Coordinates of C-alpha atoms in Angstrom, one line a residue:
R1 CA 144.1 74.8 49.3
W2 CA 144.0 78.2 50.9
Q3 CA 141.6 77.1 53.5
A4 CA 144.0 74.3 54.5
A5 CA 146.7 77.0 54.9
V6 CA 144.5 79.1 57.1
R7 CA 143.7 76.1 59.3
E8 CA 147.5 75.4 59.6
L9 CA 148.3 78.9 60.5
E10 CA 145.4 79.1 63.0
A11 CA 146.6 75.9 64.6
M12 CA 150.1 77.5 65.0
Q13 CA 148.5 80.7 66.5
P14 CA 148.7 79.6 70.1
A15 CA 152.5 79.4 69.8
A16 CA 152.7 82.9 68.5
P17 CA 149.6 84.8 69.8
N18 CA 151.4 88.1 70.0
Q19 CA 153.1 88.1 66.6
P20 CA 151.6 90.7 64.4
L21 CA 153.0 89.3 61.2
H22 CA 151.3 86.0 62.0
W23 CA 148.0 87.8 62.0
V24 CA 148.8 89.6 58.8
K25 CA 149.5 86.2 57.2
I26 CA 146.3 84.7 58.5
G27 CA 144.3 87.7 57.2
S28 CA 146.0 87.5 53.8
L29 CA 144.9 83.9 53.5
H30 CA 141.4 84.8 54.6
V31 CA 141.3 87.3 51.7
K32 CA 142.4 84.6 49.3
C33 CA 139.5 82.5 50.6
G34 CA 137.0 85.3 50.2
R35 CA 136.5 85.7 53.9
L36 CA 136.9 89.4 54.1
D37 CA 135.4 90.0 57.5
Q38 CA 137.8 87.4 59.1
A39 CA 140.6 89.1 57.2
D40 CA 139.6 92.5 58.6
E41 CA 139.6 91.0 62.2
A42 CA 143.1 89.5 61.7
F43 CA 144.5 92.7 60.3
R44 CA 143.0 94.7 63.2
K45 CA 144.6 92.2 65.6
A46 CA 148.0 92.8 64.0
I47 CA 147.4 96.6 64.4
Q48 CA 146.4 96.1 68.0
L49 CA 149.6 94.1 68.7
A50 CA 151.9 96.5 66.8
P51 CA 150.3 99.9 66.4
A52 CA 153.7 101.5 65.4
R53 CA 154.4 99.1 62.6
P54 CA 153.0 99.6 59.1
E55 CA 152.2 96.0 58.0
G56 CA 148.8 95.7 59.6
Y57 CA 147.8 99.1 58.3
V58 CA 149.0 98.2 54.8
A59 CA 147.0 95.0 54.8
L60 CA 143.9 96.7 56.2
A61 CA 144.1 99.5 53.5
Q62 CA 144.4 96.9 50.8
L63 CA 141.4 95.0 52.1
C64 CA 139.3 98.2 52.4
L65 CA 140.0 98.9 48.7
H66 CA 138.0 95.8 47.7
P67 CA 134.6 96.4 46.2
G68 CA 131.9 96.9 48.9
R69 CA 134.4 97.9 51.5
D70 CA 135.0 101.4 53.0
P71 CA 137.6 103.4 51.0
A72 CA 137.7 106.0 53.8
Q73 CA 139.0 103.3 56.1
A74 CA 141.6 102.4 53.4
K75 CA 142.7 106.0 53.3
E76 CA 143.0 106.3 57.1
A77 CA 145.0 103.0 57.3
A78 CA 147.2 104.0 54.3
Q79 CA 147.9 107.4 55.9
T80 CA 149.0 105.6 59.1
A81 CA 151.2 103.2 57.1
V82 CA 152.9 106.2 55.5
R83 CA 153.4 107.8 58.8
W84 CA 155.3 104.7 60.1
E85 CA 157.0 103.8 56.9
P86 CA 157.1 106.6 54.2
S87 CA 158.0 104.2 51.4
A88 CA 157.0 104.3 47.7
V89 CA 154.6 101.4 48.0
N90 CA 152.8 102.9 50.9
Y91 CA 152.5 106.3 49.2
F92 CA 151.1 104.4 46.1
L93 CA 148.6 102.7 48.3
L94 CA 147.6 106.0 49.9
G95 CA 147.2 107.5 46.4
L96 CA 144.9 104.7 45.4
A97 CA 142.8 105.1 48.6
C98 CA 142.6 108.9 48.2
D99 CA 141.5 108.5 44.6
R100 CA 138.9 106.0 45.6
C101 CA 137.6 108.5 48.2
G102 CA 137.4 111.2 45.5
D103 CA 140.3 113.2 47.0
T104 CA 142.2 113.6 43.7
A105 CA 144.5 116.4 45.0
E106 CA 145.8 114.3 47.8
A107 CA 145.9 111.2 45.5
E108 CA 148.0 113.1 43.1
T109 CA 150.4 114.3 45.8
A110 CA 150.8 110.7 47.1
L111 CA 151.3 109.2 43.7
R112 CA 153.8 111.8 42.8
R113 CA 155.7 111.0 46.0
A114 CA 155.6 107.3 45.2
S115 CA 157.0 108.0 41.7
E116 CA 159.8 110.2 43.2
L117 CA 160.8 107.6 45.7
D118 CA 160.8 104.8 43.1
P119 CA 161.3 106.5 39.7
A120 CA 161.9 103.1 38.0
N121 CA 158.5 101.8 38.9
L122 CA 156.4 102.1 35.8
R123 CA 153.1 101.3 37.6
Y124 CA 153.6 104.3 39.9
R125 CA 154.4 106.6 37.0
Q126 CA 151.5 105.4 35.0
A127 CA 149.0 105.8 37.8
H128 CA 150.3 109.3 38.5
A129 CA 150.1 110.3 34.8
A130 CA 146.6 108.8 34.5
L131 CA 145.4 110.7 37.5
Q132 CA 146.9 114.0 36.2
A133 CA 145.2 113.4 32.8
R134 CA 141.9 112.7 34.5
R135 CA 142.2 115.8 36.6
A136 CA 143.2 118.0 33.6
S137 CA 140.1 116.8 31.7
L138 CA 137.9 118.0 34.6
V139 CA 139.3 121.6 34.6
P140 CA 137.1 123.9 32.6
P141 CA 138.8 125.9 29.9
S142 CA 140.0 129.4 31.0
A143 CA 138.2 132.5 29.7
S144 CA 141.1 133.2 27.3
E145 CA 140.7 129.7 25.8
N146 CA 136.9 130.3 25.3
P147 CA 136.4 133.5 23.4
R148 CA 132.9 134.9 23.1

């Protein structure tokens, strides 16, 4: 089913070769079909066509968070998406990418910002709280808490 949708969109591609959202849609369908390398190419084409729009960067960041992909690329793409559109969802994506890269301080900052921008979003608040709890568990007790 998804492969048929990819074929249809690719057939329409010559009519819209310079439409970045067309490439994002093709890439998203490639992801659904498990063709991650083709998705990567499509998202990069979208970025090439519209380097000052966030959609291609968001799609690429999401792709790079898949297992076996490069989380550093996800972080870089998410940072660029935030630069072009500092929305809650983009900060959330940046937080996930930073966390996957092991940059918990930047992840916490991004997740806090996502929660501030969309305080009604339970997913953002939970992710931020979970990261804070994880970070707190890594902090060694202070000398005053650990008497000799």
